[in-house]
Amino acid sequence: MMDRLQGLNASQKEAVTTLQGPLLVLAGAGTGKTRVITVRMAELIRNGVPPDRILSVTFTNKAAREMAERTRSLLGRRLPSKPVISTFHSLCVKILRQTADLLGYPKDFAIYDRGDQESTARSVLRDIRVQEKQMRPGELLSRISRWKMAGVLPQFATEAVEDDLDFLAAVAYRKYQAHLKQQGAVDFDDLLLLTTQLFAERDDVLDYYQQRFHSVQIDEYQDTNGVQFELVQALVREHNNICVVGDDDQSIYGWRGAEVEHILNFQNYFPGAKVVRLEENYRCTDKILEAANRLVRFNSSRHDKTLYANKQSPNDIRIIEFPDEVKEAEGVVGEIEMLRDRHNVPLQNIAVLFRTNEQPRLFETEFRRKRIPYVLIGGSSFFDRKETRDLLAYLKTIVKPTDEISLLRIINTPARGIGGMTIEKILARAVRSGQSFWDAVPAAAQDGEVNARAVTALNQFHSTLDRYRRELEESPQRMGETVKSLIQEIGYESEIAKQYKEPDQQQVRMTILEQFVDSIAQYAERTTDPTLNGFLEETALTGRDEENDTDEQMKDQAVRLMTMHSAKGLEFPMVYLVGMEEGLLPHHRSLDAEGKAIEEERRLAYVGVTRAMDYLTLTRAAGRMKWGKRRDAIPSRFLDEMMESASDRTLAVDEEALATE
């Protein structure tokens, strides 16, 4: 035990050795929360809790993997079982794969991706005669997602409407959900909502999982939304052995349903809860933390805490004003060039953080002009590319022939002589007769509704899908080779050559096909019992994990460009926080909103500041171009709040200090 606790500070030890009842660990930025979570699991096991009765939940697959690796390293011996370390969504998939039939869904339900959802939403809006200019499919999905994250079932959505569009969306929500259920499918938000519904309606299922888990830990608790909160409350209701770890000062995801009140009011929800504050920061210098502490104290809704530094530094925070946004980009990139060339500073040690996705354009231009390698973190996801979505639709159709959303996406992609009119006629017959699309084909052919050529193409396509279904079932370890053969047989590569005339564009698309085949082969290689459904399930979860390709990108010898939202959880020796102006940070959408919005923007600035380990530079432009006209820019209020003096300081890099590092 002493070895395990060695090196922990007093607060960390207190958190690690509190093993019963509700526990709130307020873990400030850089205070070693992951170590606390993993050591606490080891302590639970040492004190007699069976490993598989410990549930540790976090938000991303990356965080779950890191936690599992650290736990294995810490325990250092073979155990009869291991803790369940999972994301919320992965946990709910496992539960629903065993119990979905109790809610009227098949246990082999499909998980719809964004494209599937939009197709369904478009169809539903057409059914209720709402034109796209009134409400686009994306707007409907946004409202539905908001309700689902809050735990609102479709039959109760009309009670939560705020305007006329909300009322239309509530009607559409019921039809949307009915369509998913009819197709034996769920969307990403359903994984949590349906599990919560199951726990509310089936005492036997809830009782099983309450008994299954003796101790529950939740990481990044400040990011929980309404349905996640309900799920956690239900799971621990009988024993209240719950430990939540988080930092209200880093709650920055209100726009996607996170409710900071869950961590602020933890002691009200779980009376008698113990609170442990982790305040010793091992990441940032004292100067950086002083500014961060001053900034966040301007928020009224927060737990009282003050971070203190484990390391001291003579380097002050710098604030630099530039005449305009072009000079800002030139100045920052020019300084980075000097750091690389004169002081051999590794480029991967430097991050440029910004508030909006529009800001990096000028920086990218300047990095390219000076031939400085950079990587933009959090760009377009591999899983959102058309080629990936097409191939996933093929595999979904192979697994589940009745998945009509996926089938309709690829039935004539690449073109195989099955036209839109043919598809519409068969769909209409399927709706009239209550049949699936494929079941309706023979009757439509017999009645002459579709011509012989189209029938031949349909039969050939159906036969191809059947053949690959058998191959994938019989030889799951060869999934990569089988999918590669499928891509070649359907002529997808030729389709790319037809659609994109530029060789560079063709190469990009061909690389996506290659990466897709690699991903399925890697899945088969690392999985004990691979199945096509298992691959699709893993991909559905990973593709929505907010990770993008950060792990791979972070290996590059290049400057990191990213939004402050993407930077959460990361750290860099040198950070440039750019665009520190009213309208950018805080964002203009928050300026007219209530105080909660400004407080979240302030927390976002706090997250940005606390990514810096040793050097922090804040920049702003005196003016920016807007709609073709140069306009004055107002310095961000957060600059004044951070600094003891309200005056700007335009400083050059302290080259002498850098040379001694």
mmCIF file of N, CA, C and O in Angstrom, residues 158-240:
data_model
loop_
_atom_site.group_PDB
_atom_site.id
_atom_site.type_symbol
_atom_site.label_atom_id
_atom_site.label_comp_id
_atom_site.label_asym_id
_atom_site.label_seq_id
_atom_site.Cartn_x
_atom_site.Cartn_y
_atom_site.Cartn_z
ATOM 1 N N THR A 158 -43.568 17.702 -26.291
ATOM 2 C CA THR A 158 -44.464 18.861 -26.451
ATOM 3 C C THR A 158 -44.569 19.670 -25.161
ATOM 4 O O THR A 158 -44.928 20.844 -25.192
ATOM 5 N N GLU A 159 -44.244 19.044 -24.018
ATOM 6 C CA GLU A 159 -44.276 19.774 -22.744
ATOM 7 C C GLU A 159 -43.038 20.641 -22.556
ATOM 8 O O GLU A 159 -42.975 21.452 -21.635
ATOM 9 N N ALA A 160 -42.032 20.453 -23.443
ATOM 10 C CA ALA A 160 -40.765 21.177 -23.278
ATOM 11 C C ALA A 160 -40.533 22.201 -24.386
ATOM 12 O O ALA A 160 -39.429 22.696 -24.557
ATOM 13 N N VAL A 161 -41.612 22.521 -25.149
ATOM 14 C CA VAL A 161 -41.425 23.437 -26.281
ATOM 15 C C VAL A 161 -41.306 24.879 -25.805
ATOM 16 O O VAL A 161 -41.898 25.271 -24.800
ATOM 17 N N GLU A 162 -40.517 25.654 -26.568
ATOM 18 C CA GLU A 162 -40.308 27.064 -26.233
ATOM 19 C C GLU A 162 -40.852 27.993 -27.304
ATOM 20 O O GLU A 162 -41.020 29.184 -27.066
ATOM 21 N N ASP A 163 -41.094 27.466 -28.523
ATOM 22 C CA ASP A 163 -41.620 28.307 -29.604
ATOM 23 C C ASP A 163 -42.326 27.416 -30.625
ATOM 24 O O ASP A 163 -42.407 26.196 -30.463
ATOM 25 N N ASP A 164 -42.836 28.038 -31.701
ATOM 26 C CA ASP A 164 -43.594 27.294 -32.708
ATOM 27 C C ASP A 164 -42.740 26.237 -33.404
ATOM 28 O O ASP A 164 -43.208 25.134 -33.701
ATOM 29 N N LEU A 165 -41.482 26.580 -33.683
ATOM 30 C CA LEU A 165 -40.600 25.618 -34.330
ATOM 31 C C LEU A 165 -40.346 24.419 -33.421
ATOM 32 O O LEU A 165 -40.253 23.283 -33.879
ATOM 33 N N ASP A 166 -40.226 24.688 -32.136
ATOM 34 C CA ASP A 166 -40.065 23.594 -31.175
ATOM 35 C C ASP A 166 -41.268 22.656 -31.218
ATOM 36 O O ASP A 166 -41.128 21.436 -31.100
ATOM 37 N N PHE A 167 -42.465 23.242 -31.387
ATOM 38 C CA PHE A 167 -43.676 22.414 -31.430
ATOM 39 C C PHE A 167 -43.638 21.497 -32.659
ATOM 40 O O PHE A 167 -43.941 20.297 -32.563
ATOM 41 N N LEU A 168 -43.254 22.061 -33.823
ATOM 42 C CA LEU A 168 -43.124 21.240 -35.026
ATOM 43 C C LEU A 168 -42.078 20.143 -34.818
ATOM 44 O O LEU A 168 -42.258 18.993 -35.214
ATOM 45 N N ALA A 169 -40.970 20.531 -34.164
ATOM 46 C CA ALA A 169 -39.897 19.568 -33.921
ATOM 47 C C ALA A 169 -40.364 18.454 -32.990
ATOM 48 O O ALA A 169 -39.976 17.290 -33.153
ATOM 49 N N ALA A 170 -41.215 18.802 -32.023
ATOM 50 C CA ALA A 170 -41.718 17.791 -31.082
ATOM 51 C C ALA A 170 -42.591 16.767 -31.806
ATOM 52 O O ALA A 170 -42.524 15.561 -31.524
ATOM 53 N N VAL A 171 -43.400 17.247 -32.746
ATOM 54 C CA VAL A 171 -44.226 16.333 -33.544
ATOM 55 C C VAL A 171 -43.315 15.437 -34.396
ATOM 56 O O VAL A 171 -43.509 14.218 -34.489
ATOM 57 N N ALA A 172 -42.315 16.075 -35.008
ATOM 58 C CA ALA A 172 -41.382 15.322 -35.860
ATOM 59 C C ALA A 172 -40.564 14.324 -35.039
ATOM 60 O O ALA A 172 -40.240 13.228 -35.529
ATOM 61 N N TYR A 173 -40.231 14.687 -33.804
ATOM 62 C CA TYR A 173 -39.454 13.820 -32.912
ATOM 63 C C TYR A 173 -40.155 12.468 -32.724
ATOM 64 O O TYR A 173 -39.536 11.405 -32.806
ATOM 65 N N ARG A 174 -41.474 12.514 -32.522
ATOM 66 C CA ARG A 174 -42.226 11.266 -32.314
ATOM 67 C C ARG A 174 -42.160 10.395 -33.564
ATOM 68 O O ARG A 174 -41.957 9.176 -33.484
ATOM 69 N N LYS A 175 -42.330 11.025 -34.733
ATOM 70 C CA LYS A 175 -42.278 10.259 -35.983
ATOM 71 C C LYS A 175 -40.857 9.746 -36.253
ATOM 72 O O LYS A 175 -40.667 8.616 -36.721
ATOM 73 N N TYR A 176 -39.878 10.578 -35.964
ATOM 74 C CA TYR A 176 -38.471 10.202 -36.153
ATOM 75 C C TYR A 176 -38.150 8.967 -35.315
ATOM 76 O O TYR A 176 -37.572 7.992 -35.800
ATOM 77 N N GLN A 177 -38.577 8.989 -34.059
ATOM 78 C CA GLN A 177 -38.266 7.874 -33.164
ATOM 79 C C GLN A 177 -39.018 6.612 -33.582
ATOM 80 O O GLN A 177 -38.480 5.505 -33.503
ATOM 81 N N ALA A 178 -40.256 6.796 -34.043
ATOM 82 C CA ALA A 178 -41.041 5.647 -34.508
ATOM 83 C C ALA A 178 -40.376 5.008 -35.727
ATOM 84 O O ALA A 178 -40.337 3.777 -35.861
ATOM 85 N N HIS A 179 -39.829 5.860 -36.605
ATOM 86 C CA HIS A 179 -39.158 5.339 -37.803
ATOM 87 C C HIS A 179 -37.919 4.537 -37.410
ATOM 88 O O HIS A 179 -37.680 3.439 -37.933
ATOM 89 N N LEU A 180 -37.118 5.076 -36.488
ATOM 90 C CA LEU A 180 -35.925 4.359 -36.036
ATOM 91 C C LEU A 180 -36.298 2.998 -35.459
ATOM 92 O O LEU A 180 -35.681 1.978 -35.784
ATOM 93 N N LYS A 181 -37.337 3.002 -34.633
ATOM 94 C CA LYS A 181 -37.749 1.753 -33.989
ATOM 95 C C LYS A 181 -38.229 0.739 -35.028
ATOM 96 O O LYS A 181 -37.913 -0.458 -34.950
ATOM 97 N N GLN A 182 -38.968 1.230 -36.018
ATOM 98 C CA GLN A 182 -39.470 0.365 -37.084
ATOM 99 C C GLN A 182 -38.309 -0.261 -37.863
ATOM 100 O O GLN A 182 -38.379 -1.417 -38.297
ATOM 101 N N GLN A 183 -37.228 0.509 -38.016
ATOM 102 C CA GLN A 183 -36.057 0.024 -38.749
ATOM 103 C C GLN A 183 -35.114 -0.794 -37.868
ATOM 104 O O GLN A 183 -34.086 -1.291 -38.338
ATOM 105 N N GLY A 184 -35.448 -0.930 -36.580
ATOM 106 C CA GLY A 184 -34.560 -1.644 -35.665
ATOM 107 C C GLY A 184 -33.258 -0.907 -35.471
ATOM 108 O O GLY A 184 -32.185 -1.517 -35.401
ATOM 109 N N ALA A 185 -33.339 0.421 -35.386
ATOM 110 C CA ALA A 185 -32.136 1.246 -35.305
ATOM 111 C C ALA A 185 -32.240 2.234 -34.154
ATOM 112 O O ALA A 185 -33.336 2.544 -33.667
ATOM 113 N N VAL A 186 -31.074 2.715 -33.724
ATOM 114 C CA VAL A 186 -31.008 3.781 -32.718
ATOM 115 C C VAL A 186 -29.993 4.807 -33.203
ATOM 116 O O VAL A 186 -29.152 4.506 -34.046
ATOM 117 N N ASP A 187 -30.077 6.024 -32.678
ATOM 118 C CA ASP A 187 -29.017 6.989 -32.955
ATOM 119 C C ASP A 187 -28.107 7.079 -31.729
ATOM 120 O O ASP A 187 -28.328 6.411 -30.721
ATOM 121 N N PHE A 188 -27.089 7.897 -31.821
ATOM 122 C CA PHE A 188 -26.064 7.940 -30.772
ATOM 123 C C PHE A 188 -26.655 8.358 -29.429
ATOM 124 O O PHE A 188 -26.341 7.772 -28.389
ATOM 125 N N ASP A 189 -27.532 9.356 -29.447
ATOM 126 C CA ASP A 189 -28.138 9.829 -28.193
ATOM 127 C C ASP A 189 -29.057 8.770 -27.581
ATOM 128 O O ASP A 189 -29.238 8.726 -26.366
ATOM 129 N N ASP A 190 -29.645 7.916 -28.433
ATOM 130 C CA ASP A 190 -30.545 6.869 -27.928
ATOM 131 C C ASP A 190 -29.841 5.887 -27.002
ATOM 132 O O ASP A 190 -30.474 5.291 -26.128
ATOM 133 N N LEU A 191 -28.563 5.673 -27.224
ATOM 134 C CA LEU A 191 -27.843 4.691 -26.409
ATOM 135 C C LEU A 191 -28.006 5.009 -24.931
ATOM 136 O O LEU A 191 -28.246 4.123 -24.107
ATOM 137 N N LEU A 192 -27.914 6.300 -24.594
ATOM 138 C CA LEU A 192 -28.078 6.715 -23.199
ATOM 139 C C LEU A 192 -29.545 6.824 -22.821
ATOM 140 O O LEU A 192 -29.962 6.369 -21.751
ATOM 141 N N LEU A 193 -30.338 7.433 -23.715
ATOM 142 C CA LEU A 193 -31.745 7.667 -23.400
ATOM 143 C C LEU A 193 -32.492 6.351 -23.177
ATOM 144 O O LEU A 193 -33.265 6.216 -22.217
ATOM 145 N N LEU A 194 -32.268 5.371 -24.048
ATOM 146 C CA LEU A 194 -32.984 4.099 -23.931
ATOM 147 C C LEU A 194 -32.536 3.318 -22.699
ATOM 148 O O LEU A 194 -33.343 2.630 -22.063
ATOM 149 N N THR A 195 -31.246 3.420 -22.351
ATOM 150 C CA THR A 195 -30.775 2.744 -21.141
ATOM 151 C C THR A 195 -31.423 3.359 -19.907
ATOM 152 O O THR A 195 -31.862 2.648 -18.991
ATOM 153 N N THR A 196 -31.526 4.675 -19.894
ATOM 154 C CA THR A 196 -32.183 5.356 -18.778
ATOM 155 C C THR A 196 -33.665 4.983 -18.720
ATOM 156 O O THR A 196 -34.223 4.743 -17.643
ATOM 157 N N GLN A 197 -34.303 4.927 -19.883
ATOM 158 C CA GLN A 197 -35.713 4.525 -19.944
ATOM 159 C C GLN A 197 -35.881 3.099 -19.411
ATOM 160 O O GLN A 197 -36.825 2.805 -18.659
ATOM 161 N N LEU A 198 -34.968 2.229 -19.812
ATOM 162 C CA LEU A 198 -35.003 0.837 -19.367
ATOM 163 C C LEU A 198 -34.907 0.761 -17.840
ATOM 164 O O LEU A 198 -35.664 0.038 -17.189
ATOM 165 N N PHE A 199 -33.983 1.522 -17.257
ATOM 166 C CA PHE A 199 -33.815 1.524 -15.800
ATOM 167 C C PHE A 199 -35.071 2.055 -15.102
ATOM 168 O O PHE A 199 -35.422 1.603 -14.012
ATOM 169 N N ALA A 200 -35.743 3.020 -15.742
ATOM 170 C CA ALA A 200 -36.943 3.609 -15.137
ATOM 171 C C ALA A 200 -38.138 2.656 -15.207
ATOM 172 O O ALA A 200 -38.987 2.640 -14.307
ATOM 173 N N GLU A 201 -38.192 1.846 -16.271
ATOM 174 C CA GLU A 201 -39.374 1.008 -16.495
ATOM 175 C C GLU A 201 -39.216 -0.426 -16.008
ATOM 176 O O GLU A 201 -40.209 -1.114 -15.772
ATOM 177 N N ARG A 202 -37.992 -0.894 -15.879
ATOM 178 C CA ARG A 202 -37.770 -2.289 -15.515
ATOM 179 C C ARG A 202 -36.929 -2.385 -14.239
ATOM 180 O O ARG A 202 -35.697 -2.305 -14.273
ATOM 181 N N ASP A 203 -37.609 -2.539 -13.119
ATOM 182 C CA ASP A 203 -36.909 -2.641 -11.834
ATOM 183 C C ASP A 203 -35.954 -3.829 -11.806
ATOM 184 O O ASP A 203 -34.899 -3.758 -11.176
ATOM 185 N N ASP A 204 -36.313 -4.916 -12.496
ATOM 186 C CA ASP A 204 -35.450 -6.101 -12.468
ATOM 187 C C ASP A 204 -34.106 -5.835 -13.138
ATOM 188 O O ASP A 204 -33.052 -6.250 -12.650
ATOM 189 N N VAL A 205 -34.138 -5.096 -14.267
ATOM 190 C CA VAL A 205 -32.893 -4.773 -14.972
ATOM 191 C C VAL A 205 -32.053 -3.805 -14.136
ATOM 192 O O VAL A 205 -30.839 -3.987 -13.966
ATOM 193 N N LEU A 206 -32.709 -2.781 -13.585
ATOM 194 C CA LEU A 206 -31.987 -1.808 -12.758
ATOM 195 C C LEU A 206 -31.357 -2.502 -11.556
ATOM 196 O O LEU A 206 -30.186 -2.276 -11.229
ATOM 197 N N ASP A 207 -32.127 -3.386 -10.906
ATOM 198 C CA ASP A 207 -31.620 -4.090 -9.734
ATOM 199 C C ASP A 207 -30.384 -4.915 -10.088
ATOM 200 O O ASP A 207 -29.403 -4.949 -9.334
ATOM 201 N N TYR A 208 -30.416 -5.549 -11.246
ATOM 202 C CA TYR A 208 -29.265 -6.362 -11.669
ATOM 203 C C TYR A 208 -27.996 -5.511 -11.767
ATOM 204 O O TYR A 208 -26.939 -5.896 -11.265
ATOM 205 N N TYR A 209 -28.111 -4.340 -12.414
ATOM 206 C CA TYR A 209 -26.915 -3.505 -12.606
ATOM 207 C C TYR A 209 -26.511 -2.781 -11.322
ATOM 208 O O TYR A 209 -25.322 -2.500 -11.118
ATOM 209 N N GLN A 210 -27.462 -2.481 -10.464
ATOM 210 C CA GLN A 210 -27.101 -1.918 -9.158
ATOM 211 C C GLN A 210 -26.295 -2.928 -8.347
ATOM 212 O O GLN A 210 -25.341 -2.572 -7.658
ATOM 213 N N GLN A 211 -26.689 -4.203 -8.420
ATOM 214 C CA GLN A 211 -25.947 -5.254 -7.720
ATOM 215 C C GLN A 211 -24.623 -5.561 -8.425
ATOM 216 O O GLN A 211 -23.650 -5.940 -7.787
ATOM 217 N N ARG A 212 -24.629 -5.378 -9.726
ATOM 218 C CA ARG A 212 -23.434 -5.702 -10.531
ATOM 219 C C ARG A 212 -22.254 -4.810 -10.156
ATOM 220 O O ARG A 212 -21.106 -5.268 -10.116
ATOM 221 N N PHE A 213 -22.527 -3.520 -9.875
ATOM 222 C CA PHE A 213 -21.447 -2.575 -9.598
ATOM 223 C C PHE A 213 -21.502 -2.092 -8.151
ATOM 224 O O PHE A 213 -22.446 -1.406 -7.757
ATOM 225 N N HIS A 214 -20.465 -2.420 -7.392
ATOM 226 C CA HIS A 214 -20.367 -2.013 -5.988
ATOM 227 C C HIS A 214 -19.884 -0.569 -5.869
ATOM 228 O O HIS A 214 -20.300 0.175 -4.981
ATOM 229 N N SER A 215 -18.967 -0.173 -6.759
ATOM 230 C CA SER A 215 -18.396 1.178 -6.720
ATOM 231 C C SER A 215 -18.395 1.766 -8.122
ATOM 232 O O SER A 215 -18.003 1.092 -9.086
ATOM 233 N N VAL A 216 -18.817 3.017 -8.223
ATOM 234 C CA VAL A 216 -18.886 3.692 -9.518
ATOM 235 C C VAL A 216 -18.051 4.968 -9.455
ATOM 236 O O VAL A 216 -18.156 5.749 -8.509
ATOM 237 N N GLN A 217 -17.203 5.161 -10.466
ATOM 238 C CA GLN A 217 -16.407 6.394 -10.589
ATOM 239 C C GLN A 217 -16.762 7.076 -11.904
ATOM 240 O O GLN A 217 -16.908 6.404 -12.929
ATOM 241 N N ILE A 218 -16.901 8.385 -11.869
ATOM 242 C CA ILE A 218 -17.188 9.156 -13.082
ATOM 243 C C ILE A 218 -16.106 10.215 -13.248
ATOM 244 O O ILE A 218 -15.918 11.066 -12.372
ATOM 245 N N ASP A 219 -15.408 10.163 -14.369
ATOM 246 C CA ASP A 219 -14.384 11.165 -14.683
ATOM 247 C C ASP A 219 -15.030 12.314 -15.463
ATOM 248 O O ASP A 219 -16.058 12.129 -16.116
ATOM 249 N N GLU A 220 -14.423 13.493 -15.398
ATOM 250 C CA GLU A 220 -14.914 14.686 -16.114
ATOM 251 C C GLU A 220 -16.394 14.926 -15.810
ATOM 252 O O GLU A 220 -17.206 15.179 -16.708
ATOM 253 N N TYR A 221 -16.740 14.864 -14.534
ATOM 254 C CA TYR A 221 -18.147 14.920 -14.132
ATOM 255 C C TYR A 221 -18.811 16.243 -14.517
ATOM 256 O O TYR A 221 -20.034 16.302 -14.698
ATOM 257 N N GLN A 222 -18.016 17.292 -14.657
ATOM 258 C CA GLN A 222 -18.593 18.588 -15.024
ATOM 259 C C GLN A 222 -19.198 18.564 -16.427
ATOM 260 O O GLN A 222 -19.950 19.454 -16.796
ATOM 261 N N ASP A 223 -18.863 17.537 -17.220
ATOM 262 C CA ASP A 223 -19.349 17.460 -18.597
ATOM 263 C C ASP A 223 -20.619 16.619 -18.748
ATOM 264 O O ASP A 223 -21.094 16.407 -19.869
ATOM 265 N N THR A 224 -21.176 16.115 -17.648
ATOM 266 C CA THR A 224 -22.362 15.265 -17.760
ATOM 267 C C THR A 224 -23.599 16.072 -18.168
ATOM 268 O O THR A 224 -23.797 17.198 -17.716
ATOM 269 N N ASN A 225 -24.417 15.463 -19.023
ATOM 270 C CA ASN A 225 -25.686 16.094 -19.380
ATOM 271 C C ASN A 225 -26.813 15.458 -18.563
ATOM 272 O O ASN A 225 -26.566 14.612 -17.694
ATOM 273 N N GLY A 226 -28.045 15.848 -18.842
ATOM 274 C CA GLY A 226 -29.172 15.407 -18.023
ATOM 275 C C GLY A 226 -29.371 13.907 -18.014
ATOM 276 O O GLY A 226 -29.588 13.294 -16.968
ATOM 277 N N VAL A 227 -29.277 13.265 -19.191
ATOM 278 C CA VAL A 227 -29.540 11.830 -19.259
ATOM 279 C C VAL A 227 -28.401 11.037 -18.618
ATOM 280 O O VAL A 227 -28.620 9.999 -17.975
ATOM 281 N N GLN A 228 -27.167 11.516 -18.735
ATOM 282 C CA GLN A 228 -26.039 10.853 -18.071
ATOM 283 C C GLN A 228 -26.182 10.947 -16.557
ATOM 284 O O GLN A 228 -25.900 9.987 -15.826
ATOM 285 N N PHE A 229 -26.640 12.097 -16.085
ATOM 286 C CA PHE A 229 -26.858 12.292 -14.651
ATOM 287 C C PHE A 229 -27.919 11.309 -14.137
ATOM 288 O O PHE A 229 -27.741 10.671 -13.090
ATOM 289 N N GLU A 230 -29.030 11.168 -14.889
ATOM 290 C CA GLU A 230 -30.086 10.230 -14.488
ATOM 291 C C GLU A 230 -29.554 8.800 -14.443
ATOM 292 O O GLU A 230 -29.880 8.023 -13.543
ATOM 293 N N LEU A 231 -28.739 8.460 -15.420
ATOM 294 C CA LEU A 231 -28.165 7.121 -15.503
ATOM 295 C C LEU A 231 -27.306 6.820 -14.273
ATOM 296 O O LEU A 231 -27.429 5.761 -13.639
ATOM 297 N N VAL A 232 -26.446 7.768 -13.922
ATOM 298 C CA VAL A 232 -25.551 7.596 -12.769
ATOM 299 C C VAL A 232 -26.363 7.501 -11.482
ATOM 300 O O VAL A 232 -26.123 6.621 -10.633
ATOM 301 N N GLN A 233 -27.316 8.403 -11.326
ATOM 302 C CA GLN A 233 -28.145 8.380 -10.116
ATOM 303 C C GLN A 233 -28.847 7.040 -9.940
ATOM 304 O O GLN A 233 -28.899 6.492 -8.833
ATOM 305 N N ALA A 234 -29.387 6.501 -11.030
ATOM 306 C CA ALA A 234 -30.091 5.221 -10.947
ATOM 307 C C ALA A 234 -29.138 4.096 -10.554
ATOM 308 O O ALA A 234 -29.452 3.260 -9.701
ATOM 309 N N LEU A 235 -27.953 4.079 -11.155
ATOM 310 C CA LEU A 235 -27.000 2.999 -10.905
ATOM 311 C C LEU A 235 -26.555 2.918 -9.444
ATOM 312 O O LEU A 235 -26.330 1.836 -8.912
ATOM 313 N N VAL A 236 -26.406 4.074 -8.778
ATOM 314 C CA VAL A 236 -25.814 4.077 -7.424
ATOM 315 C C VAL A 236 -26.854 4.279 -6.330
ATOM 316 O O VAL A 236 -26.493 4.405 -5.159
ATOM 317 N N ARG A 237 -28.140 4.312 -6.693
ATOM 318 C CA ARG A 237 -29.188 4.679 -5.733
ATOM 319 C C ARG A 237 -29.184 3.798 -4.486
ATOM 320 O O ARG A 237 -29.445 4.262 -3.383
ATOM 321 N N GLU A 238 -28.858 2.512 -4.632
ATOM 322 C CA GLU A 238 -28.950 1.585 -3.505
ATOM 323 C C GLU A 238 -27.782 1.702 -2.539
ATOM 324 O O GLU A 238 -27.924 1.461 -1.353
ATOM 325 N N HIS A 239 -26.590 2.052 -3.046
ATOM 326 C CA HIS A 239 -25.412 2.056 -2.158
ATOM 327 C C HIS A 239 -24.704 3.405 -2.059
ATOM 328 O O HIS A 239 -23.957 3.644 -1.113
ATOM 329 N N ASN A 240 -24.919 4.298 -3.040
ATOM 330 C CA ASN A 240 -24.286 5.619 -3.050
ATOM 331 C C ASN A 240 -22.761 5.571 -2.972
ATOM 332 O O ASN A 240 -22.119 6.518 -2.518
#
